[in-house]
mmCIF file of C-alpha atoms in Angstrom:
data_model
loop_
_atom_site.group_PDB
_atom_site.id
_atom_site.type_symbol
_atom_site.label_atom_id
_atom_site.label_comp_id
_atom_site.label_asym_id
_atom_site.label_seq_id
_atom_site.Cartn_x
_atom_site.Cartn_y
_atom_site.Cartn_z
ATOM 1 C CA UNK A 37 25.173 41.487 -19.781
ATOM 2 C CA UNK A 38 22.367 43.146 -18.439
ATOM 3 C CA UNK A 39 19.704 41.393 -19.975
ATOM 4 C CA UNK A 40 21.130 38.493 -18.582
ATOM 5 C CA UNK A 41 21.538 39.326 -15.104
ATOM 6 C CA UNK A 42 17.672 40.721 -15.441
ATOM 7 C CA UNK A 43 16.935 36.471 -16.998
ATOM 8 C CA UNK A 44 18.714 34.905 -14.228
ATOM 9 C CA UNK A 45 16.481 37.144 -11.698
ATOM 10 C CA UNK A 46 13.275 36.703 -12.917
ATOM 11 C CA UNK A 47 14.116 32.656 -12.717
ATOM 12 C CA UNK A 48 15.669 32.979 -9.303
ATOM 13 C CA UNK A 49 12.147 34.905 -8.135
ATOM 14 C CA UNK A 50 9.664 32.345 -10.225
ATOM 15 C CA UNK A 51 11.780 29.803 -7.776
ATOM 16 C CA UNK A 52 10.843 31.534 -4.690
ATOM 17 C CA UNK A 53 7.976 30.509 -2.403
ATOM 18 C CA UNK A 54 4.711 32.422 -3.240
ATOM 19 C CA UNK A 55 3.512 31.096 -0.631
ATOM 20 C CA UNK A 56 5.724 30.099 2.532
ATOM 21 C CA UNK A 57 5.206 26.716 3.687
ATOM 22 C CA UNK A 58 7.669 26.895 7.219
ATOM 23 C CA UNK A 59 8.201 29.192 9.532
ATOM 24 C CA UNK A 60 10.975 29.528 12.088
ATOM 25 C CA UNK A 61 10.745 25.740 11.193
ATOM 26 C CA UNK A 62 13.691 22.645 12.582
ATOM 27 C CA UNK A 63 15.253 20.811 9.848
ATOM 28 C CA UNK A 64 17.842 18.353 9.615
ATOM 29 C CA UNK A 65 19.861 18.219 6.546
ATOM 30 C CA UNK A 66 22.078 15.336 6.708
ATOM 31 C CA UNK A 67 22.207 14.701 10.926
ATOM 32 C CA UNK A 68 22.748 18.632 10.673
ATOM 33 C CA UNK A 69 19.761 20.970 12.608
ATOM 34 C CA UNK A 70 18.503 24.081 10.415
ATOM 35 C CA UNK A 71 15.880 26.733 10.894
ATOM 36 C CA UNK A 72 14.154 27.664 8.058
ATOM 37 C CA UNK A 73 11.093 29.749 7.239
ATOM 38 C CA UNK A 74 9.592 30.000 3.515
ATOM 39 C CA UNK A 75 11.004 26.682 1.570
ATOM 40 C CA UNK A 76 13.213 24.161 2.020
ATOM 41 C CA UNK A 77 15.909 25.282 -0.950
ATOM 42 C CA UNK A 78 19.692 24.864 -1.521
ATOM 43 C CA UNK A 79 19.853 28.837 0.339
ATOM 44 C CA UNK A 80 17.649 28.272 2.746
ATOM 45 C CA UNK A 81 19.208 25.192 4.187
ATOM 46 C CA UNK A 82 22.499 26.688 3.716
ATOM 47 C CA UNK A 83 23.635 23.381 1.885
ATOM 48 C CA UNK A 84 27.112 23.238 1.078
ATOM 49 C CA UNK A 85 27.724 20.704 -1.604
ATOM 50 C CA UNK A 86 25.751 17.340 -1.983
ATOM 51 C CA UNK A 87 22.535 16.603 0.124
ATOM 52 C CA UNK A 88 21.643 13.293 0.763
ATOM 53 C CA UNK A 89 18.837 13.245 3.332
ATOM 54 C CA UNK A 90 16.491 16.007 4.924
ATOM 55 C CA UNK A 91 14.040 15.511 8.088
ATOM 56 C CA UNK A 92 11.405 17.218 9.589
ATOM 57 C CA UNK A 93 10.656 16.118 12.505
ATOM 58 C CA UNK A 94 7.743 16.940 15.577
ATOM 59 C CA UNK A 95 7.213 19.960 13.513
ATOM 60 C CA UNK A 96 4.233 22.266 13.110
ATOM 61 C CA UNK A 97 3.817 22.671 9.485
ATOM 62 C CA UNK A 98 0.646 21.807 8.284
ATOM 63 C CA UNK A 99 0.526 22.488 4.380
ATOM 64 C CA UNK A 100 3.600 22.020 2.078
ATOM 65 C CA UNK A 101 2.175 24.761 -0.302
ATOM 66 C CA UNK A 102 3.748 25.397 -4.712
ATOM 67 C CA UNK A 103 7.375 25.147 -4.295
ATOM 68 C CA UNK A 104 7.859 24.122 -0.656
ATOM 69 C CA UNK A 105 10.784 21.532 -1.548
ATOM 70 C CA UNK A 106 12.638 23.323 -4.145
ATOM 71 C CA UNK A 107 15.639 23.012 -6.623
ATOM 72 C CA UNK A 108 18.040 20.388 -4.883
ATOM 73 C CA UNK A 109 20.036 18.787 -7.765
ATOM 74 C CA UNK A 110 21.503 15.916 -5.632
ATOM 75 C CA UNK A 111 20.319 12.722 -4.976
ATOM 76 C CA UNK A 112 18.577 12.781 -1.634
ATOM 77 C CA UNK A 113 15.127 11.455 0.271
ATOM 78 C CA UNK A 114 12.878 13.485 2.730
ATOM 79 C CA UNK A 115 10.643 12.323 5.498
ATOM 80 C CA UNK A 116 8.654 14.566 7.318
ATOM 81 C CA UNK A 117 7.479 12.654 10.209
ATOM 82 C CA UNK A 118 4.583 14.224 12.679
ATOM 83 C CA UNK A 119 4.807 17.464 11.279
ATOM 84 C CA UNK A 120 0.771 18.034 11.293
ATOM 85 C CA UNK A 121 0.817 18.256 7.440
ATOM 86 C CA UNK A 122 -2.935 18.931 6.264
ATOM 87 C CA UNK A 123 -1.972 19.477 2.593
ATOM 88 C CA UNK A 124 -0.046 18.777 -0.028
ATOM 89 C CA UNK A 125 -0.903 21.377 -2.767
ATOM 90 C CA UNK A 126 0.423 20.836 -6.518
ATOM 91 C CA UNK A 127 3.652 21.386 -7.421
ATOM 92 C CA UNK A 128 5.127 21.142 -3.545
ATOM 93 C CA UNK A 129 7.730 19.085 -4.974
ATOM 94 C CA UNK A 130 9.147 20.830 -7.474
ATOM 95 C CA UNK A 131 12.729 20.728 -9.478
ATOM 96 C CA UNK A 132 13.761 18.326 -7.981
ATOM 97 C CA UNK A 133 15.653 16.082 -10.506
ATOM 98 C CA UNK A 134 17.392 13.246 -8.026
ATOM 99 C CA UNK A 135 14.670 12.789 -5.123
ATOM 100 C CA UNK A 136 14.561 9.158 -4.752
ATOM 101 C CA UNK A 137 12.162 8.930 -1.252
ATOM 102 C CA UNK A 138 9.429 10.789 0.042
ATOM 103 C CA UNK A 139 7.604 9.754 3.726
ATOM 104 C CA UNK A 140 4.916 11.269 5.378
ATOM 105 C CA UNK A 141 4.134 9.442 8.344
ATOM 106 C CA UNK A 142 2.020 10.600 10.982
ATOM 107 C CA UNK A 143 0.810 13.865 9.620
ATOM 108 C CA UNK A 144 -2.742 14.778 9.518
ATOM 109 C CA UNK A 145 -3.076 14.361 6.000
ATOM 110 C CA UNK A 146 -6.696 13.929 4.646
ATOM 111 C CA UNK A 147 -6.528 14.167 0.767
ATOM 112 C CA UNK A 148 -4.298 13.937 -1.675
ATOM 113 C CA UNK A 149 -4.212 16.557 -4.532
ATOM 114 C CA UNK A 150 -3.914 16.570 -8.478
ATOM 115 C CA UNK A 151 -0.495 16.605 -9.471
ATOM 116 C CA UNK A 152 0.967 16.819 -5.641
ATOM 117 C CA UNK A 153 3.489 14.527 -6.816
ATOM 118 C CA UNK A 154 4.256 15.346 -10.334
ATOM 119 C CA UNK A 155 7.374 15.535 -12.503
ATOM 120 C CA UNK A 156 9.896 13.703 -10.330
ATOM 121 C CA UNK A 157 12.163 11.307 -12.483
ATOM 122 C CA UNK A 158 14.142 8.949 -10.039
ATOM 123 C CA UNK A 159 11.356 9.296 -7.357
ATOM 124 C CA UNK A 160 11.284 5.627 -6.054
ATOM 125 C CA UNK A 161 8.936 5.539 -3.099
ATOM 126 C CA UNK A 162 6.323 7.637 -1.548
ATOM 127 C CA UNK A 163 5.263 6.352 2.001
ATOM 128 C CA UNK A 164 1.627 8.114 3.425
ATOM 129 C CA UNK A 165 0.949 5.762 6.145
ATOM 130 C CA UNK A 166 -0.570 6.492 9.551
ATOM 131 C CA UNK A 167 -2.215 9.657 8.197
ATOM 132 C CA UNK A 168 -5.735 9.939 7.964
ATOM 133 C CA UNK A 169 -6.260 10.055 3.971
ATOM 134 C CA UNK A 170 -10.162 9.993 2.273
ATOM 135 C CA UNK A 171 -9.790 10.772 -1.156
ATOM 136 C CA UNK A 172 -6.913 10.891 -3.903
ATOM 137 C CA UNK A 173 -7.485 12.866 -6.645
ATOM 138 C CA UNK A 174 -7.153 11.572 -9.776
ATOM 139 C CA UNK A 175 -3.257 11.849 -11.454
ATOM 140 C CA UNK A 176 -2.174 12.840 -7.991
ATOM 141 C CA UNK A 177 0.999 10.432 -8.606
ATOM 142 C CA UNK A 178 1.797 12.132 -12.646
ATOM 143 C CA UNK A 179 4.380 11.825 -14.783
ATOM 144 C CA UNK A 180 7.037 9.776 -12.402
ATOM 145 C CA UNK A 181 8.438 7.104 -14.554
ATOM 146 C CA UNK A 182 10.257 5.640 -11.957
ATOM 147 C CA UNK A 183 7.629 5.380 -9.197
ATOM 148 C CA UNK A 184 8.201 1.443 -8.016
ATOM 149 C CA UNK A 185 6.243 1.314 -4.812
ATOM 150 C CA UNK A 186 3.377 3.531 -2.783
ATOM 151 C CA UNK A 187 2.151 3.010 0.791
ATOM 152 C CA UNK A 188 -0.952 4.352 2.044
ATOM 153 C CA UNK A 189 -1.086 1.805 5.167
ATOM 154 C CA UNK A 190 -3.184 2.802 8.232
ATOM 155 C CA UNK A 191 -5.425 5.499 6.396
ATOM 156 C CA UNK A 192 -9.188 5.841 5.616
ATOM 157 C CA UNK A 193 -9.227 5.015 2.100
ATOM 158 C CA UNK A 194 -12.658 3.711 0.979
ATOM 159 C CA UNK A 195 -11.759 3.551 -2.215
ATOM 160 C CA UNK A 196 -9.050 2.813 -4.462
ATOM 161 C CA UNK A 197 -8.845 4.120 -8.157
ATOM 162 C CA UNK A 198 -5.744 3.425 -10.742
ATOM 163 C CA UNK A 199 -6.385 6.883 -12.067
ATOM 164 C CA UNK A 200 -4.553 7.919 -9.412
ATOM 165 C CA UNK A 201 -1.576 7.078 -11.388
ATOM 166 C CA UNK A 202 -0.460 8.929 -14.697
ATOM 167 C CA UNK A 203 2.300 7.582 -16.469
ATOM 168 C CA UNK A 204 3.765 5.183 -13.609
ATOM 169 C CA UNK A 205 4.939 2.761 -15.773
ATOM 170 C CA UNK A 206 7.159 1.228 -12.906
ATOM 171 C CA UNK A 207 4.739 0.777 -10.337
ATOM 172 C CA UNK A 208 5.694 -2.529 -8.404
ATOM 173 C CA UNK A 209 4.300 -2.404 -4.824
ATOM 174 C CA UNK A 210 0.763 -1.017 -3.571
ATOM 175 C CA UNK A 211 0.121 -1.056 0.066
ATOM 176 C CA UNK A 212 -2.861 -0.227 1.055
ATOM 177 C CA UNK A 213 -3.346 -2.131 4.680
ATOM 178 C CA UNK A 214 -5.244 -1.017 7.543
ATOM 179 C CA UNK A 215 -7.999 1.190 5.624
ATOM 180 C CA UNK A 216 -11.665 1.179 4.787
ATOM 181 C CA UNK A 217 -11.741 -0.541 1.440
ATOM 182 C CA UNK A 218 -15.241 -2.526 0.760
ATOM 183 C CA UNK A 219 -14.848 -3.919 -2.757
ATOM 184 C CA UNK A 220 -12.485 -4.509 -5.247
ATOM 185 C CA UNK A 221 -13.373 -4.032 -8.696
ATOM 186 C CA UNK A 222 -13.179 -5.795 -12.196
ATOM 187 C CA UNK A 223 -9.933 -4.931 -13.404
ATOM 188 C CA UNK A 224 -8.666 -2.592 -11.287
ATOM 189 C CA UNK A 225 -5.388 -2.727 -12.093
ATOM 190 C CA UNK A 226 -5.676 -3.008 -15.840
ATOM 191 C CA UNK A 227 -3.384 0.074 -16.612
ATOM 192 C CA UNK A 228 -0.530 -0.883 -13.560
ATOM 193 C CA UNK A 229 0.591 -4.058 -15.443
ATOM 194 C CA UNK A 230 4.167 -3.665 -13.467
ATOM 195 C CA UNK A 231 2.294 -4.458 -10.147
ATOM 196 C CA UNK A 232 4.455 -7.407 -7.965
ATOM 197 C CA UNK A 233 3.177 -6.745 -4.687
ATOM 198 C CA UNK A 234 -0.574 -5.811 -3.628
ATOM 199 C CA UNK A 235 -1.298 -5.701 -0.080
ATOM 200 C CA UNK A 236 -5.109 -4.996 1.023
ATOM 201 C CA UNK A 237 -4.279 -6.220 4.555
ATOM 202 C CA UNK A 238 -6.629 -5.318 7.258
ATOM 203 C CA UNK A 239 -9.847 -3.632 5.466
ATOM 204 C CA UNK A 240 -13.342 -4.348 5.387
ATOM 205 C CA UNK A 241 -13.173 -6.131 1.749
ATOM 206 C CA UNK A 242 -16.656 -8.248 1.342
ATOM 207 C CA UNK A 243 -16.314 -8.116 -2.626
ATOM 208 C CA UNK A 244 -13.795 -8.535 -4.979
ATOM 209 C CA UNK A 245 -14.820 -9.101 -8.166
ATOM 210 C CA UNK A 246 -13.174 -12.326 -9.982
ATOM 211 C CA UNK A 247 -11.529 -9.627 -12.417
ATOM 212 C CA UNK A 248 -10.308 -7.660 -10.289
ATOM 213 C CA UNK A 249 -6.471 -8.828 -10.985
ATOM 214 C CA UNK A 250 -6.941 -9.093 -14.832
ATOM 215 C CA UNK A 251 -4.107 -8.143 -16.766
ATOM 216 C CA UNK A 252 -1.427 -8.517 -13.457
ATOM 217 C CA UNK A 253 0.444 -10.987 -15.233
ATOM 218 C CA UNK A 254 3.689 -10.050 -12.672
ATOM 219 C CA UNK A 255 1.735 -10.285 -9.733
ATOM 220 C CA UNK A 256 4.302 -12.390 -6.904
ATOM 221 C CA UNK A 257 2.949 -11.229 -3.552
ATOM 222 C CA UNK A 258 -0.729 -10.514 -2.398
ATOM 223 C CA UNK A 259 -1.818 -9.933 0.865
ATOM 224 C CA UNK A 260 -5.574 -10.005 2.101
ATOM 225 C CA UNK A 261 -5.474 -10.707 5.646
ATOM 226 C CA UNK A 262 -8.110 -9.440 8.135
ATOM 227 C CA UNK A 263 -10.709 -8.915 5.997
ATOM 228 C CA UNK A 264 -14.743 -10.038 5.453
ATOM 229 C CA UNK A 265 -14.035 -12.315 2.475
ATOM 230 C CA UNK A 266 -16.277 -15.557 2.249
ATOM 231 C CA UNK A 267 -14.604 -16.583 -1.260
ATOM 232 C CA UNK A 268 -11.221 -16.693 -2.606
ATOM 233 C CA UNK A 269 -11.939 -16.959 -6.257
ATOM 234 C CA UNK A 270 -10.212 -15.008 -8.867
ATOM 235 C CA UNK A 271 -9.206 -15.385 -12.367
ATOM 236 C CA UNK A 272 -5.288 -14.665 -12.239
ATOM 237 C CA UNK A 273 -3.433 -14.292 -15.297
ATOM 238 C CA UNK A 274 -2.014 -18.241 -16.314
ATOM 239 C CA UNK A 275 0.328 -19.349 -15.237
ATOM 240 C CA UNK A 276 0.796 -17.632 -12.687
ATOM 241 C CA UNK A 277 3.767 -16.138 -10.724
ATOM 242 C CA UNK A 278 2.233 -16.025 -6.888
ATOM 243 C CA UNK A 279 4.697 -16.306 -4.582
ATOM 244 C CA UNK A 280 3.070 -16.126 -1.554
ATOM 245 C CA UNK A 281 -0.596 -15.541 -0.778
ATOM 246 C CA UNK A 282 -1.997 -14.502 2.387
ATOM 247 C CA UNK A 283 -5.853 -14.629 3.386
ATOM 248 C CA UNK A 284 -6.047 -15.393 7.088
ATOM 249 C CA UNK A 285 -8.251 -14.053 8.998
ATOM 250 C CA UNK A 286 -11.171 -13.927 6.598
ATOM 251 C CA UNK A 287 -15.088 -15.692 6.535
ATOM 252 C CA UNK A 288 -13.724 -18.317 3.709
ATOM 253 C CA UNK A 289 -15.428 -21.597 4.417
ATOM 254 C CA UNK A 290 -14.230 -23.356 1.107
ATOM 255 C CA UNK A 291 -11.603 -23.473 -1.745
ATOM 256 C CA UNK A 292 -11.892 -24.868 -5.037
ATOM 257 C CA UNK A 293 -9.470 -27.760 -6.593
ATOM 258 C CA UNK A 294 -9.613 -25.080 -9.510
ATOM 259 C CA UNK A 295 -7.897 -22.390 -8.171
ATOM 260 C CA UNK A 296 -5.170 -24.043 -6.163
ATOM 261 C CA UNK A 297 -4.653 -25.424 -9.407
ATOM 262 C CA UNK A 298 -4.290 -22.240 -10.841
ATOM 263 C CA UNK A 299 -1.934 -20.467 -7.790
ATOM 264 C CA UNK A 300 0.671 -23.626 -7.620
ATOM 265 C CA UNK A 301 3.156 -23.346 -10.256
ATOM 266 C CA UNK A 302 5.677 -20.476 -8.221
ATOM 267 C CA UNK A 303 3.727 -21.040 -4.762
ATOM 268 C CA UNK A 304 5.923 -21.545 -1.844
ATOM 269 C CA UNK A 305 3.503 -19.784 1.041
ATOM 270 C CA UNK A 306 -0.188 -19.913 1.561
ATOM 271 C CA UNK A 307 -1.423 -18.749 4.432
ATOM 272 C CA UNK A 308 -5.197 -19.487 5.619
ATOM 273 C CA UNK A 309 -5.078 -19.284 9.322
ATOM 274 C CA UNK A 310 -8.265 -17.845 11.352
ATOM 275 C CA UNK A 311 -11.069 -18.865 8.207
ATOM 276 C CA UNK A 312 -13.817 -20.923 8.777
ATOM 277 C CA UNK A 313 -12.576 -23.558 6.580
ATOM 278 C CA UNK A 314 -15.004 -26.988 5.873
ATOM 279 C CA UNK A 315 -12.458 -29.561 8.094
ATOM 280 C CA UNK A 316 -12.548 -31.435 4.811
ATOM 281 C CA UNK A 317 -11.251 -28.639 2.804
ATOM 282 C CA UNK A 318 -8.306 -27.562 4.959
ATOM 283 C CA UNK A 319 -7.536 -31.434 4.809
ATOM 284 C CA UNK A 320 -7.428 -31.189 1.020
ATOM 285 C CA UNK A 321 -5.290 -28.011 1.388
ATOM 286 C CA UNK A 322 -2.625 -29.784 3.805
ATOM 287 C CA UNK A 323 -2.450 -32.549 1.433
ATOM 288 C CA UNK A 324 -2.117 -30.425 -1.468
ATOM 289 C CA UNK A 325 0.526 -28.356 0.516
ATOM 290 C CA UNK A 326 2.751 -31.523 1.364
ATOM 291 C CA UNK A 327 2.262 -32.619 -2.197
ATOM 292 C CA UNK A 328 4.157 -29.527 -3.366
ATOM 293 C CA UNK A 329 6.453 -28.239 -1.240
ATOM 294 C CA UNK A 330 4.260 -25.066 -0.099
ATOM 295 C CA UNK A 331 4.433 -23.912 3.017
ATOM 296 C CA UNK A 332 1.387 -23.618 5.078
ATOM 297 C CA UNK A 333 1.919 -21.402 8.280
ATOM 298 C CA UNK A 334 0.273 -22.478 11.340
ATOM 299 C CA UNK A 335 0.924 -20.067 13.851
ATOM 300 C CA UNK A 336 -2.774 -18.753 14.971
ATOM 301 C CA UNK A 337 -4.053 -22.055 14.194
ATOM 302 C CA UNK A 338 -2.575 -23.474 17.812
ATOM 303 C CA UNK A 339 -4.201 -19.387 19.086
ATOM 304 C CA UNK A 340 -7.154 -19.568 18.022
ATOM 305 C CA UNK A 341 -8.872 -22.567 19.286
ATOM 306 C CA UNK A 342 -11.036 -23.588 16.689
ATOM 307 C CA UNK A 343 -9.182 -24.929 13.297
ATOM 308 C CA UNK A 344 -12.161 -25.577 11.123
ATOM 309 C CA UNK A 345 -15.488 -26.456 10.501
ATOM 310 C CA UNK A 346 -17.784 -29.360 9.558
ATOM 311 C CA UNK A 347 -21.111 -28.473 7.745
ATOM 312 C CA UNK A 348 -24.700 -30.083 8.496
ATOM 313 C CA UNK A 349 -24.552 -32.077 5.326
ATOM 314 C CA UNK A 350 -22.116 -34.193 3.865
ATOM 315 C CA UNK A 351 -19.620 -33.035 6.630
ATOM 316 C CA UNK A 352 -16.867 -35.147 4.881
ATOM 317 C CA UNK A 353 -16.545 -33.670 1.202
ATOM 318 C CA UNK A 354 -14.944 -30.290 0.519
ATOM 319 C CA UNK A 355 -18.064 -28.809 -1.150
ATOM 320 C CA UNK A 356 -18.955 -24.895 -1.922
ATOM 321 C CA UNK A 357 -21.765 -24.245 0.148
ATOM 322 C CA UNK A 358 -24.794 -21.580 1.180
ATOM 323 C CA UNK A 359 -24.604 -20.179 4.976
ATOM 324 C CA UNK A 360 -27.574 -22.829 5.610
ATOM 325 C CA UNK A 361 -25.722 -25.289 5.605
ATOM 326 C CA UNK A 362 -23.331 -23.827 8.106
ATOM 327 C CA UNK A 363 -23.626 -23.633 11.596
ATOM 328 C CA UNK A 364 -24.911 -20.273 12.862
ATOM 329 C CA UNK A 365 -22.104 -18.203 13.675
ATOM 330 C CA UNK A 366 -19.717 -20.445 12.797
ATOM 331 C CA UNK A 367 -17.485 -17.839 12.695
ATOM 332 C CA UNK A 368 -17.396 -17.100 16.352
ATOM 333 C CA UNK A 369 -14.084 -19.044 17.334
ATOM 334 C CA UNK A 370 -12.036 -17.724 15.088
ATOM 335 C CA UNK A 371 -9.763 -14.840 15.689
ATOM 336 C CA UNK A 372 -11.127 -11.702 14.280
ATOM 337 C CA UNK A 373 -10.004 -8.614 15.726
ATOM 338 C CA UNK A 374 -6.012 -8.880 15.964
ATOM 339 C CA UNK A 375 -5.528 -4.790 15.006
ATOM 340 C CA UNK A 376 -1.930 -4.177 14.344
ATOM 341 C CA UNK A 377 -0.796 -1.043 15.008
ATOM 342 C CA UNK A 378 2.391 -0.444 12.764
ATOM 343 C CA UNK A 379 2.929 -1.160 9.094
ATOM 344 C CA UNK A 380 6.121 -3.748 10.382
ATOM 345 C CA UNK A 381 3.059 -5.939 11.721
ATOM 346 C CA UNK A 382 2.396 -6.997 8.559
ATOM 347 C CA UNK A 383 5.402 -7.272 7.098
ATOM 348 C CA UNK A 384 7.814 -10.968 7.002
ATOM 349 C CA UNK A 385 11.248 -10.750 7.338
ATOM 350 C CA UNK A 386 12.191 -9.809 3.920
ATOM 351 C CA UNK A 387 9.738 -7.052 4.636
ATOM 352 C CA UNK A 388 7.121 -8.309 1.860
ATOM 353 C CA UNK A 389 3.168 -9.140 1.475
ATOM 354 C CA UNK A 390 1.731 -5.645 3.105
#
């Protein structure tokens, strides 16, 4: 008897907070306010029964430290939203067998640490936008075979590495809108073959290389508005099942009969608004469009003046083409600096294609 009293001691201490995350800190646990100091725990928040959802709220809490979300057994998500949150150290989220949802919005986040999501079985979602996130460690997202999508919109991401993810078989949706991402690998998504949705909307993407979706043969949705891209030409797994492709807002001045080819089968929206297109190639593209059924928005086109271009050569063919035989900024009246300012403004109304 003793010896196990002494057991279920030494497991209740290992539980405790080594190092307290809150203090004298406002929680709501389902609609209900609680202070806490130390960890957010079954004792601390005086939970009675099941928990399904815990918020922190205009808080000042700045690092969830080992243990700071600890040993809830029911099915519940957690946003902490402006809470100053600098860190997220390993382990924060720990025993936690039924978490489905974690959101950090508006936190002062700046890096993402090894393992700071780790071991979490039904975790569905993490959302980290509006923070202000550099650098994610590698296997920061580890061992969370249920993981289906990630947001990282409105950050300072300059680059993006799949080694963030450690057995994430699940992974469906990647959002990483409204950062600082330049290029785009070859294959950088060869080991997140689950991927549906990929949105890259609002960065400073000049390269992608043509492999950079190799082996995304479930890839529906891809967003890559508001960027510097003077090419859209990729080798995407055949056939293909694109759903809807976005690139307005771009420096793309011509398309190739190749890879509309290629994008058609499951197409039913492609939208090229605010691009420098040749006037012959968005001519081919309409036609193309009608011929199939897709859908080609024109809402900025009536904005933004301009609609597309003609060349100084051979003005009437649809050609691929050097910037010298452009004219000089060509680029000039189309619209280029539309900033959204929430994640929504890039979502449609089935809340797709970040």
């Amino acid at each position: 008897m003793i010896k196990t009293c002494m057991i279920l001691l030494l497991l209740k201490i290992s539980m405790q907070c080594t190092l307290p995350s809150f203090k004298n800190n406002i929680v709501k646990v389902d609609g209900e306010s609680r202070t806490i100091s130390g960890c957010i725990s079954p004792d601390t928040i005086r939970a009675e029964g099941k928990i399904s959802y815990i918020l922190a709220e205009n808080q000042d809490i700045q690092d969830l430290n080992y243990g700071a979300v600890q040993g809830i057994s029911s099915s519940f998500r957690i946003d902490f939203l402006n809470t100053s949150i600098e860190i997220i150290r390993q382990g924060a989220f720990l025993d936690l067998p039924q978490l489905i949802r974690i959101t950090l919005w508006d936190n002062e986040l700046s890096w993402i640490s090894e393992n700071a999501f780790q071991d979490l079985p039904l975790l569905n979602e993490v959302h980290l936008d509006h923070n202000k996130i550099t650098d994610v460690l590698p296997r920061a997202f580890s061992n969370l075979p249920n993981l289906d999508s990630v947001s990282f919109f409105g950050n300072q991401l300059e680059n993006f590495d799949q080694s963030w993810f450690f057995n994430t078989p699940a992974l469906q949706a990647l959002k990483l809108g409204q950062n600082r991402l330049r290029k785009i690998p070859r294959g950088a998504f060869i080991n997140l073959p689950s991927i549906k949705e990929l949105g890259f909307a609002r960065n400073e993407l000049e390269f992608v290389d043509k492999d950079a979706f190799k082996g995304l043969r479930n890839l529906k949705f891809l967003n890559m508005a508001g960027n510097k891209l003077k090419s859209f030409d990729f080798n995407f797994h055949t056939p293909s099942k694109l759903m809807s492709v976005v690139i307005e807002n771009n420096n793309i001045t011509y398309i190739s009969d190749e890879i509309l080819d290629v994008i058609r089968p499951k197409l039913s929206k492609f939208t090229i608004a605010d691009n420098p297109l040749q006037c012959a190639c968005l001519d081919k593209i309409v036609k193309w469009s009608d011929a199939f059924d897709i859908t080609l928005p024109q809402r900025e086109l009536q904005q933004s003046g301009s609609v597309c271009i003609y060349p100084k050569t051979k003005p009437d063919q649809c050609l691929e083409r050097g910037d010298d035989d452009l004219q000089d900024e060509f680029w000039v009246s189309f619209e280029r600096e539309r900033t959204p300012i929430h994640v929504f403004d890039y979502l449609d109304e089935e809340g797709l294609y970040l």
